mmCIF file with all atom_site columns, C-alpha atoms in Angstrom:
data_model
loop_
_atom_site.group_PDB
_atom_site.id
_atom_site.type_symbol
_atom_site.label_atom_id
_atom_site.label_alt_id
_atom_site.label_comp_id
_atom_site.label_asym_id
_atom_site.label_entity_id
_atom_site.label_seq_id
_atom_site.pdbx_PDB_ins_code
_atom_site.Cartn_x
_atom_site.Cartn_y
_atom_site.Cartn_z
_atom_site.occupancy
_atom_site.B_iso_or_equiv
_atom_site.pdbx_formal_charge
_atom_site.auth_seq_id
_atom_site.auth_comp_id
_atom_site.auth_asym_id
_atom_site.auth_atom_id
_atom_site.pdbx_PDB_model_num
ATOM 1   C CA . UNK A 1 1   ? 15.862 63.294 -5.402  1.00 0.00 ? 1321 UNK A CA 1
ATOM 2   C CA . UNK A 1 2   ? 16.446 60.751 -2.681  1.00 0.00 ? 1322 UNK A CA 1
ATOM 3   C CA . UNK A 1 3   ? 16.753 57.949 -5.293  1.00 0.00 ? 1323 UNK A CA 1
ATOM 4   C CA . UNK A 1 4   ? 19.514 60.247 -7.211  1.00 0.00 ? 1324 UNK A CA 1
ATOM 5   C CA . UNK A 1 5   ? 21.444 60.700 -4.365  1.00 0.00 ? 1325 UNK A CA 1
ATOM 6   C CA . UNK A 1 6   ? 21.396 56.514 -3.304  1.00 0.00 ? 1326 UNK A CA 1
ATOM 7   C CA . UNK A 1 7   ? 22.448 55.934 -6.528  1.00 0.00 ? 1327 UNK A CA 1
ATOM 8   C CA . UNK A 1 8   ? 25.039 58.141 -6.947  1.00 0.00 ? 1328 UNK A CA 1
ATOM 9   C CA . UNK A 1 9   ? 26.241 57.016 -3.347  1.00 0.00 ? 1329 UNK A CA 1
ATOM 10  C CA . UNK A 1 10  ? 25.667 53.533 -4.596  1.00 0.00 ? 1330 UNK A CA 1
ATOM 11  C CA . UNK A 1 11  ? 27.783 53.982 -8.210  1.00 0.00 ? 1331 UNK A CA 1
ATOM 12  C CA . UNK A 1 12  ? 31.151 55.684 -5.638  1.00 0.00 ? 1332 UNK A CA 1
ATOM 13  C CA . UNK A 1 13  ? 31.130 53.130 -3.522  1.00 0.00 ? 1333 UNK A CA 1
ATOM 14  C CA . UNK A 1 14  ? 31.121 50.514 -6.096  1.00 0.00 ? 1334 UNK A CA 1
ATOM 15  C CA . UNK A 1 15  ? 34.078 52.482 -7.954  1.00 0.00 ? 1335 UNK A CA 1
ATOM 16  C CA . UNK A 1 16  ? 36.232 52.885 -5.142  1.00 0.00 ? 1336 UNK A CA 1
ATOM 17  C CA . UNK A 1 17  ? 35.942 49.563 -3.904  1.00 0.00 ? 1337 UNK A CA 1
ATOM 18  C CA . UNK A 1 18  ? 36.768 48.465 -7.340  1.00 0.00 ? 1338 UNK A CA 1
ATOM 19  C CA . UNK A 1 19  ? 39.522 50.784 -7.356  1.00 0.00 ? 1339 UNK A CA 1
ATOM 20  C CA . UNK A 1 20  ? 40.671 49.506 -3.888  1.00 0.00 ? 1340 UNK A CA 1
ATOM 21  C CA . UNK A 1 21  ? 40.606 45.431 -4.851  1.00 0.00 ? 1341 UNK A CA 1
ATOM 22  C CA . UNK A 1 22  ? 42.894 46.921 -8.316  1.00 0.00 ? 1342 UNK A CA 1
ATOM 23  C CA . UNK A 1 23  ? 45.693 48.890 -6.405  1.00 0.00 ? 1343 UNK A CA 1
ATOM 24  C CA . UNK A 1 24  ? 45.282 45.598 -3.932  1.00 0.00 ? 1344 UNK A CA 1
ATOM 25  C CA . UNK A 1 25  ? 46.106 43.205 -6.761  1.00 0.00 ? 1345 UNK A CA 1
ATOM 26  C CA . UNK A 1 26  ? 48.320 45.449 -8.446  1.00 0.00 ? 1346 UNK A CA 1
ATOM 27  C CA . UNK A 1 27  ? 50.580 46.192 -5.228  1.00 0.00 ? 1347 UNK A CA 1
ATOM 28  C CA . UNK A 1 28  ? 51.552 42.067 -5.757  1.00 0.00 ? 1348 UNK A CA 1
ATOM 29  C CA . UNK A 1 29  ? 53.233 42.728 -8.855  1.00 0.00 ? 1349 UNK A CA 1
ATOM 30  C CA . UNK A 1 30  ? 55.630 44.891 -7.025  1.00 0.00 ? 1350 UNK A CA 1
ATOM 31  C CA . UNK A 1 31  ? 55.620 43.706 -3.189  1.00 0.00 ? 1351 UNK A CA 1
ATOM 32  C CA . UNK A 1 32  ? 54.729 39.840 -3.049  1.00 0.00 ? 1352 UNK A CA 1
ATOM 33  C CA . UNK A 1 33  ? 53.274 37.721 -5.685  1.00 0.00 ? 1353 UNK A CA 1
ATOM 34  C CA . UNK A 1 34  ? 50.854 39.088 -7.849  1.00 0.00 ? 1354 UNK A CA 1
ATOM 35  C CA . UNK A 1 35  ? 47.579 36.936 -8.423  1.00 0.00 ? 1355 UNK A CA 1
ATOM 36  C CA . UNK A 1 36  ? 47.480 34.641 -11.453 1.00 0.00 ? 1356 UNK A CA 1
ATOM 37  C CA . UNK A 1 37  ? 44.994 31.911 -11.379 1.00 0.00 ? 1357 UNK A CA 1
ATOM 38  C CA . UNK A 1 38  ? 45.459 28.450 -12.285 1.00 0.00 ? 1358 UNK A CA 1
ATOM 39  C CA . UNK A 1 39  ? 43.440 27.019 -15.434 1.00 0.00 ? 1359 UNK A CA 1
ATOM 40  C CA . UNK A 1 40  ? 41.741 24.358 -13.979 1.00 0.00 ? 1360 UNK A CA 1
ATOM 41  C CA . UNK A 1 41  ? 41.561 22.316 -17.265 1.00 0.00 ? 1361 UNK A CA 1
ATOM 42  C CA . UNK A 1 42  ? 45.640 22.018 -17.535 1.00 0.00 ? 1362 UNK A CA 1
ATOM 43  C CA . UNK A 1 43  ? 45.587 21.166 -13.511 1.00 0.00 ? 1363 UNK A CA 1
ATOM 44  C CA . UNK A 1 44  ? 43.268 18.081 -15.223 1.00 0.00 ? 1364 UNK A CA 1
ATOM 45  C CA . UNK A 1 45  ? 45.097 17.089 -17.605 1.00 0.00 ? 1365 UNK A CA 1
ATOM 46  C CA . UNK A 1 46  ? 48.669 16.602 -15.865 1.00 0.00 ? 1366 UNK A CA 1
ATOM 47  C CA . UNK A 1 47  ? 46.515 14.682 -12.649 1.00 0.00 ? 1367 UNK A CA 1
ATOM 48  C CA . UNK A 1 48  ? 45.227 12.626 -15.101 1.00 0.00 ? 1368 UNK A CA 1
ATOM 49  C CA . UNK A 1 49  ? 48.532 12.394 -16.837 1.00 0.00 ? 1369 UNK A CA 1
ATOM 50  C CA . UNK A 1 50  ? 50.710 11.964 -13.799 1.00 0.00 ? 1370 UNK A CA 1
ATOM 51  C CA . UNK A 1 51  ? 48.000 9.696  -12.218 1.00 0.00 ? 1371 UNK A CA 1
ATOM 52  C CA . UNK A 1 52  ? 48.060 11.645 -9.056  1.00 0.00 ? 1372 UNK A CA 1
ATOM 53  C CA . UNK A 1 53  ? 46.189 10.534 -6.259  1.00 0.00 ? 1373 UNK A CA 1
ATOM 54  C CA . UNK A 1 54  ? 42.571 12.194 -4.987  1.00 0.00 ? 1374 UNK A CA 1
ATOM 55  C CA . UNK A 1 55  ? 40.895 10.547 -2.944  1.00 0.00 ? 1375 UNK A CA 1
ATOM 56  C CA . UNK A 1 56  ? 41.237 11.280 1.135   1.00 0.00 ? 1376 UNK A CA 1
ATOM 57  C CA . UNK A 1 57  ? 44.399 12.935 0.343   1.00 0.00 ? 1377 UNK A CA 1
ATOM 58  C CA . UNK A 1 58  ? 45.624 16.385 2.460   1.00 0.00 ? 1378 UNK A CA 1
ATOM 59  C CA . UNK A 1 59  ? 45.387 19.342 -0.450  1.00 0.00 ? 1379 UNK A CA 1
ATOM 60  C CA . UNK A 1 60  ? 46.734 22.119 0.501   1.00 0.00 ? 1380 UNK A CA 1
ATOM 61  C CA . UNK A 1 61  ? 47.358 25.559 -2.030  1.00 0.00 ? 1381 UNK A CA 1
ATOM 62  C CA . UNK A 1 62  ? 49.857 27.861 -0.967  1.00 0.00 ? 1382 UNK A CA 1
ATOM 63  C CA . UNK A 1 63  ? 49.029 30.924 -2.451  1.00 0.00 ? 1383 UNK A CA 1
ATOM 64  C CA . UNK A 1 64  ? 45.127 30.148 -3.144  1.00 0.00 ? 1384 UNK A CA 1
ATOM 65  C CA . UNK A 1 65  ? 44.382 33.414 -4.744  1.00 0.00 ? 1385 UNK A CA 1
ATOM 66  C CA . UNK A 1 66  ? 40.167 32.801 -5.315  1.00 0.00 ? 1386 UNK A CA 1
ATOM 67  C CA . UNK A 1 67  ? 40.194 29.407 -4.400  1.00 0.00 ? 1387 UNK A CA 1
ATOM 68  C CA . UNK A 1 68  ? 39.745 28.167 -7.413  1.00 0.00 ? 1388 UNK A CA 1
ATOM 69  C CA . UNK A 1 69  ? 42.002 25.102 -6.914  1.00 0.00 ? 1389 UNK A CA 1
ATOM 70  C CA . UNK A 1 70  ? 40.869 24.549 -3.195  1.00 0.00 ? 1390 UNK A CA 1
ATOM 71  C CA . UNK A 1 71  ? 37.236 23.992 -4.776  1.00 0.00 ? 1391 UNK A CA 1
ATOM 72  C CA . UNK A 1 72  ? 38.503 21.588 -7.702  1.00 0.00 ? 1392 UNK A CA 1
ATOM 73  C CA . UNK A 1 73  ? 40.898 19.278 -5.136  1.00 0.00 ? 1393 UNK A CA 1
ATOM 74  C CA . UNK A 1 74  ? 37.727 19.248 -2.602  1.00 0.00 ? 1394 UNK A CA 1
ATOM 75  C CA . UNK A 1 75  ? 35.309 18.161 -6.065  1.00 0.00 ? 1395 UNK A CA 1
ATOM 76  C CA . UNK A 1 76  ? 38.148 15.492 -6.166  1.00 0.00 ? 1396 UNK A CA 1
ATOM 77  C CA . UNK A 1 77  ? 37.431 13.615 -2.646  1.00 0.00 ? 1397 UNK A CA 1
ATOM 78  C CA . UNK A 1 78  ? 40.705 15.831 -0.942  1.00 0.00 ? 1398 UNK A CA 1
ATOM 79  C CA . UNK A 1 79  ? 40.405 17.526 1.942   1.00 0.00 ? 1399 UNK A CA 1
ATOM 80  C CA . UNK A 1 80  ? 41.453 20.758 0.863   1.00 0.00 ? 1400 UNK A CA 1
ATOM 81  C CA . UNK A 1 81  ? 42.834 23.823 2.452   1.00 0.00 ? 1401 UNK A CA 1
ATOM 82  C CA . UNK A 1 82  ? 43.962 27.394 0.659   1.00 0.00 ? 1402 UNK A CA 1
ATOM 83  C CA . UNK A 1 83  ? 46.181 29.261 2.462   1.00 0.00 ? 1403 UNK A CA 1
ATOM 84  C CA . UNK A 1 84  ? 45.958 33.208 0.988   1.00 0.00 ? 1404 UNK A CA 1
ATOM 85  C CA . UNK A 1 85  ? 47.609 36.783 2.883   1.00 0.00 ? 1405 UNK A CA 1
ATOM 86  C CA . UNK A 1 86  ? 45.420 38.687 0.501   1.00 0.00 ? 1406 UNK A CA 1
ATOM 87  C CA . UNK A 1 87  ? 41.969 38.980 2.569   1.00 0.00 ? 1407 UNK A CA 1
ATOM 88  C CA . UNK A 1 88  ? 40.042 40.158 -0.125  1.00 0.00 ? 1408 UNK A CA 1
ATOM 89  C CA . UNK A 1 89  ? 40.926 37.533 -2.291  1.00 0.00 ? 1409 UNK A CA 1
ATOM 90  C CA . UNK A 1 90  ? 40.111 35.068 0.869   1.00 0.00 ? 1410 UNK A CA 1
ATOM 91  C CA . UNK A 1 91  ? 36.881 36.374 1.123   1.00 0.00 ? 1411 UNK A CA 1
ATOM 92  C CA . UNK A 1 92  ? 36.341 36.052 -2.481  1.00 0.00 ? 1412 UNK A CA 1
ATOM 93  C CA . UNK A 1 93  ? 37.642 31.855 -2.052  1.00 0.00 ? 1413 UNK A CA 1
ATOM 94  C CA . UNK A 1 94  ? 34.910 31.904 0.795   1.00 0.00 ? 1414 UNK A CA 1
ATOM 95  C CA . UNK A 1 95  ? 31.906 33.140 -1.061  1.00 0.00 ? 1415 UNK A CA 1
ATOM 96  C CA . UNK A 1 96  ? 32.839 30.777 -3.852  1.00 0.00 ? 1416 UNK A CA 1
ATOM 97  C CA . UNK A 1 97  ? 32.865 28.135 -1.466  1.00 0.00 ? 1417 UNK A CA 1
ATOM 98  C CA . UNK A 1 98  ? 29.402 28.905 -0.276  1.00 0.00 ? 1418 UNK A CA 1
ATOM 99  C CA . UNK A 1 99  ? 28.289 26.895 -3.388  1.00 0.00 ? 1419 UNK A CA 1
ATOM 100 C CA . UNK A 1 100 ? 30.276 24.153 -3.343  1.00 0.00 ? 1420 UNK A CA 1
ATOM 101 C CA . UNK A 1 101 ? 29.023 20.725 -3.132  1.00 0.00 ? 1421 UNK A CA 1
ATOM 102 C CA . UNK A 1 102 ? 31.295 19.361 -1.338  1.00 0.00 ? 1422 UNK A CA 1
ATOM 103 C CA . UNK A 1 103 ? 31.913 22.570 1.109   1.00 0.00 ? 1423 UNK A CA 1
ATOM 104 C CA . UNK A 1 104 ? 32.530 20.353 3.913   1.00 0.00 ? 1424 UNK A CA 1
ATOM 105 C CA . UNK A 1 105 ? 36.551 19.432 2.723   1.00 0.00 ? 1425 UNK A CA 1
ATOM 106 C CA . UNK A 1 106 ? 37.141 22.558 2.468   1.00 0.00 ? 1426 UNK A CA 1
ATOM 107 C CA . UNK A 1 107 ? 38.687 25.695 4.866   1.00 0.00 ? 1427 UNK A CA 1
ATOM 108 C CA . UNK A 1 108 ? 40.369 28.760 4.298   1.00 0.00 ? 1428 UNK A CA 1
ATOM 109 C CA . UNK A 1 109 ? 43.270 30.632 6.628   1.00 0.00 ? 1429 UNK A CA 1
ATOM 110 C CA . UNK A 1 110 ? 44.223 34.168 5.429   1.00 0.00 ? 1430 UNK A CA 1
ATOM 111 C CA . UNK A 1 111 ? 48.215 33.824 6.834   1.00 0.00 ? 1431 UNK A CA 1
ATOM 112 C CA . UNK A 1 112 ? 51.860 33.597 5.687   1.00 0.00 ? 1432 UNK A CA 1
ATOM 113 C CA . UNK A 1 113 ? 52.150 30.707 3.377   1.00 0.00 ? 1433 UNK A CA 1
ATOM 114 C CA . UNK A 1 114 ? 55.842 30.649 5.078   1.00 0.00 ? 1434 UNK A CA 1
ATOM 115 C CA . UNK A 1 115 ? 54.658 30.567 8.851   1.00 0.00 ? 1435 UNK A CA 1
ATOM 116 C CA . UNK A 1 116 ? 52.639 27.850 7.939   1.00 0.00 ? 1436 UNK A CA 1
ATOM 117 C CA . UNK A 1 117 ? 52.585 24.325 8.979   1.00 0.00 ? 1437 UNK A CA 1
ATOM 118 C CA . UNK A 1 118 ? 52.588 21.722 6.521   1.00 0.00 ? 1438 UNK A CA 1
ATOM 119 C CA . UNK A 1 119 ? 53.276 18.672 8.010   1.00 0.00 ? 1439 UNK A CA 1
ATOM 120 C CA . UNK A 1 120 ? 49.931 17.156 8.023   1.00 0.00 ? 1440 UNK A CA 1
ATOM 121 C CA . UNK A 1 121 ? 49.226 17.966 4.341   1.00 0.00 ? 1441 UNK A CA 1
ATOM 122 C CA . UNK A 1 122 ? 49.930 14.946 1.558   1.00 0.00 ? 1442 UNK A CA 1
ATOM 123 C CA . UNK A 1 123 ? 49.578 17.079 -1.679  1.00 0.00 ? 1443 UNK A CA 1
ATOM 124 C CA . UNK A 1 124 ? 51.278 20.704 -1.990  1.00 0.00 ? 1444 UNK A CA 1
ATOM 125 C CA . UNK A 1 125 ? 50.263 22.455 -4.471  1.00 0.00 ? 1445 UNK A CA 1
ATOM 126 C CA . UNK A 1 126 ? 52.183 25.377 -5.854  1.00 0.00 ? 1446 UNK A CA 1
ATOM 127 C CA . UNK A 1 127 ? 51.841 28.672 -8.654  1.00 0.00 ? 1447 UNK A CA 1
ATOM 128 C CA . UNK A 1 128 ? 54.166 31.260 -7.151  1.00 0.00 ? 1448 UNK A CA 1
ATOM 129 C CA . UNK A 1 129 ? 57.501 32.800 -8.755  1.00 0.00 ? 1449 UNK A CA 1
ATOM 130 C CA . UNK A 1 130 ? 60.646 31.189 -8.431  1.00 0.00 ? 1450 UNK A CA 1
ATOM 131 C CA . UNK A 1 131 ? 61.904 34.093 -5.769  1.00 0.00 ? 1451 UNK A CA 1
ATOM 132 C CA . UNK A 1 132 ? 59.444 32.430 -3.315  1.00 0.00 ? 1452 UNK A CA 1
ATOM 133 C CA . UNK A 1 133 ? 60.049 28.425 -4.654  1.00 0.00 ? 1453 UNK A CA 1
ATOM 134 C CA . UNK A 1 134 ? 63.014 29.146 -3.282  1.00 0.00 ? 1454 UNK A CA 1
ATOM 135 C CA . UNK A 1 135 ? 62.281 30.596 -0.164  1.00 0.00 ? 1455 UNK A CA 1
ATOM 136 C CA . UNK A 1 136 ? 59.524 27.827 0.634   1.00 0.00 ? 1456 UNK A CA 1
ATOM 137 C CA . UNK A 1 137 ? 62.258 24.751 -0.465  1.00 0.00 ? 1457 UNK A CA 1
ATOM 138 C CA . UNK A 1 138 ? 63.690 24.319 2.484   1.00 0.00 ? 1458 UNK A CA 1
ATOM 139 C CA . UNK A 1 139 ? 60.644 24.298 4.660   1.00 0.00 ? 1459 UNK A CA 1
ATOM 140 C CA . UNK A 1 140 ? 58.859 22.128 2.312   1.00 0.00 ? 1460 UNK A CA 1
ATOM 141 C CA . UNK A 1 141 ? 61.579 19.304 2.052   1.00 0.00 ? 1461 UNK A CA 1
ATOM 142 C CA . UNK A 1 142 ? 61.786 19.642 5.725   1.00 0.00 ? 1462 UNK A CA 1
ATOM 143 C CA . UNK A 1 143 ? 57.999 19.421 7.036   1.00 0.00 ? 1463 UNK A CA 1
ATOM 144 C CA . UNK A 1 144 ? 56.553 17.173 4.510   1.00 0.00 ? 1464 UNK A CA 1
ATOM 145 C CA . UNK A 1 145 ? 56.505 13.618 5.679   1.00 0.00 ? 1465 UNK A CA 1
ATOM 146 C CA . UNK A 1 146 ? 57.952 11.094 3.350   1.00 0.00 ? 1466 UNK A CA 1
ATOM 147 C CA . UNK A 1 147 ? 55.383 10.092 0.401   1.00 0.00 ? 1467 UNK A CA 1
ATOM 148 C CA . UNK A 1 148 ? 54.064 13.724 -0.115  1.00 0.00 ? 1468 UNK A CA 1
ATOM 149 C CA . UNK A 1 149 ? 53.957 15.250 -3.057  1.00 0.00 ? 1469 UNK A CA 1
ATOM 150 C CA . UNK A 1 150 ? 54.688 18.883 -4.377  1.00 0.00 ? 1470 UNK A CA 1
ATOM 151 C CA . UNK A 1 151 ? 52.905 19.760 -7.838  1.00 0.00 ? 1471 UNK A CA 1
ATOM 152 C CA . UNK A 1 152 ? 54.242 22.764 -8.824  1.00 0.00 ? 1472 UNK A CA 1
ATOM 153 C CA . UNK A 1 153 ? 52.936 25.063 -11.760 1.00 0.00 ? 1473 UNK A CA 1
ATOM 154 C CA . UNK A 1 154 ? 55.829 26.905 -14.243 1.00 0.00 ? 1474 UNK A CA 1
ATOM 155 C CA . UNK A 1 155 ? 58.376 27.434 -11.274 1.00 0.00 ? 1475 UNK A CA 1
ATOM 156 C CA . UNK A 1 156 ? 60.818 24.716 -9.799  1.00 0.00 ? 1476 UNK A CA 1
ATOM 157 C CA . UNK A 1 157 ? 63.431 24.946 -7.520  1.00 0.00 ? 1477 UNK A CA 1
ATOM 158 C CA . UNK A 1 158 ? 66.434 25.958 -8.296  1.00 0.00 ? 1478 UNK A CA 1
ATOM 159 C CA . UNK A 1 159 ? 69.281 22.706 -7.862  1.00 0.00 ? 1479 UNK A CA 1
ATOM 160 C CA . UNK A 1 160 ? 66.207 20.549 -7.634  1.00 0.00 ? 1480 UNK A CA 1
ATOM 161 C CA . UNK A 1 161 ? 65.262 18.623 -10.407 1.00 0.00 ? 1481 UNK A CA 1
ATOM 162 C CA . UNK A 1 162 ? 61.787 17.740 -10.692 1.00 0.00 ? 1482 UNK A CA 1
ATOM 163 C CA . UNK A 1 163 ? 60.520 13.498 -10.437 1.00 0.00 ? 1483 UNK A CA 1
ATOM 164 C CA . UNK A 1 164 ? 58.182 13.994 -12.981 1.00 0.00 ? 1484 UNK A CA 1
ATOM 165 C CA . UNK A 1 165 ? 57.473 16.842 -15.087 1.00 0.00 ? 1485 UNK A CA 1
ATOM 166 C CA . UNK A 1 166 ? 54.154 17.172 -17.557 1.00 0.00 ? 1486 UNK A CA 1
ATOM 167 C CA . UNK A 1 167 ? 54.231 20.466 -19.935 1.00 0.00 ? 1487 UNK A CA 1
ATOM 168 C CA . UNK A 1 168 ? 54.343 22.992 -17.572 1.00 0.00 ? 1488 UNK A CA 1
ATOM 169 C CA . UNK A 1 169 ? 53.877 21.135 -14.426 1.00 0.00 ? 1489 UNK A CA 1
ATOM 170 C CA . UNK A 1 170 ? 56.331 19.854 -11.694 1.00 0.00 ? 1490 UNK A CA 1
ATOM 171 C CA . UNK A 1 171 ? 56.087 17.052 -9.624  1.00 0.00 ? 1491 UNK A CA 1
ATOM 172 C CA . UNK A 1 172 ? 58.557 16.486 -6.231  1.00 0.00 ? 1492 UNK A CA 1
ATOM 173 C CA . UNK A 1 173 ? 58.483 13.633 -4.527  1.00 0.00 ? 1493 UNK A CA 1
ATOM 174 C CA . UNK A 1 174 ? 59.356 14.055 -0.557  1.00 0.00 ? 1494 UNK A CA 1
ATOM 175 C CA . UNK A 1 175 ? 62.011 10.979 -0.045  1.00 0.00 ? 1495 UNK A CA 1
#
């Protein structure tokens, strides 16, 4: 009997916190940006296109989501930081990062992508609706220091055209 009643405490809590990290994701579609992760293989492809640079370079994701881009800069030789408001989806980037081998270039910060301070970072790297491109362009063209780079994927700024653009990525240059 004890084993039914574990289980069946066991199966609930599994289901509601399931049901919790849903309505969670869900409530981005309608209040901030809902997560949609980047396919690593097209991030790949326009680097390698674009002949980005890697190595020792300042990666920072605005937006992380899981972390899945943090983990592929660090795998790169950047020093690479995810910046995320949803904590579950921070935790999840952390435990992913627990297996990383190159863990060390890489932190975490659950905060406001727009309280932020990007000055020290060299790469920026973007996936977030236009609505919040937008918000973000003036701070970015502002606090970057001249050479950085904003890769951006799907969304530009509006009255900004893009140095460089590969299929669906854009590249800015800070001038």
């Amino acid at each position: 009997m004890n084993l039914d009643i574990i289980t069946i405490i066991g199966l609930f809590t599994f289901i509601a916190l399931w049901i919790f990290l849903a309505i969670y994701i869900m409530r981005g579609f309608f209040v901030d940006t809902p997560y949609y992760p980047s396919r690593l293989k097209q991030i790949d492809e326009a680097w390698a296109a674009l002949e980005l640079p890697s190595d020792g370079k300042n990666f920072v994701d605005l937006g992380s989501g899981d972390g899945r881009t943090v983990l592929w800069a660090s795998k790169r030789g950047m020093k690479a930081t995810g910046i995320e408001l949803n904590p579950y989806l921070n935790l999840l980037a952390r435990l992913r990062n627990v297996f990383n081998p190159k863990k060390d270039l890489v932190s975490f910060k659950n905060e406001n992508f727009l309280k932020t301070d990007l000055k020290d970072y060299d790469i920026v790297y973007l996936y977030i609706y236009r609505s919040f491109m937008n918000k973000l362009k003036d701070k970015l063209f502002t606090e970057l220091k001249p050479g950085s780079i904003i890769v951006s994927n799907v969304f530009g700024f509006d009255e900004i055209e893009p140095d460089e653009t590969y299929k669906r990525f854009k590249i800015y240059r800070i001038k």
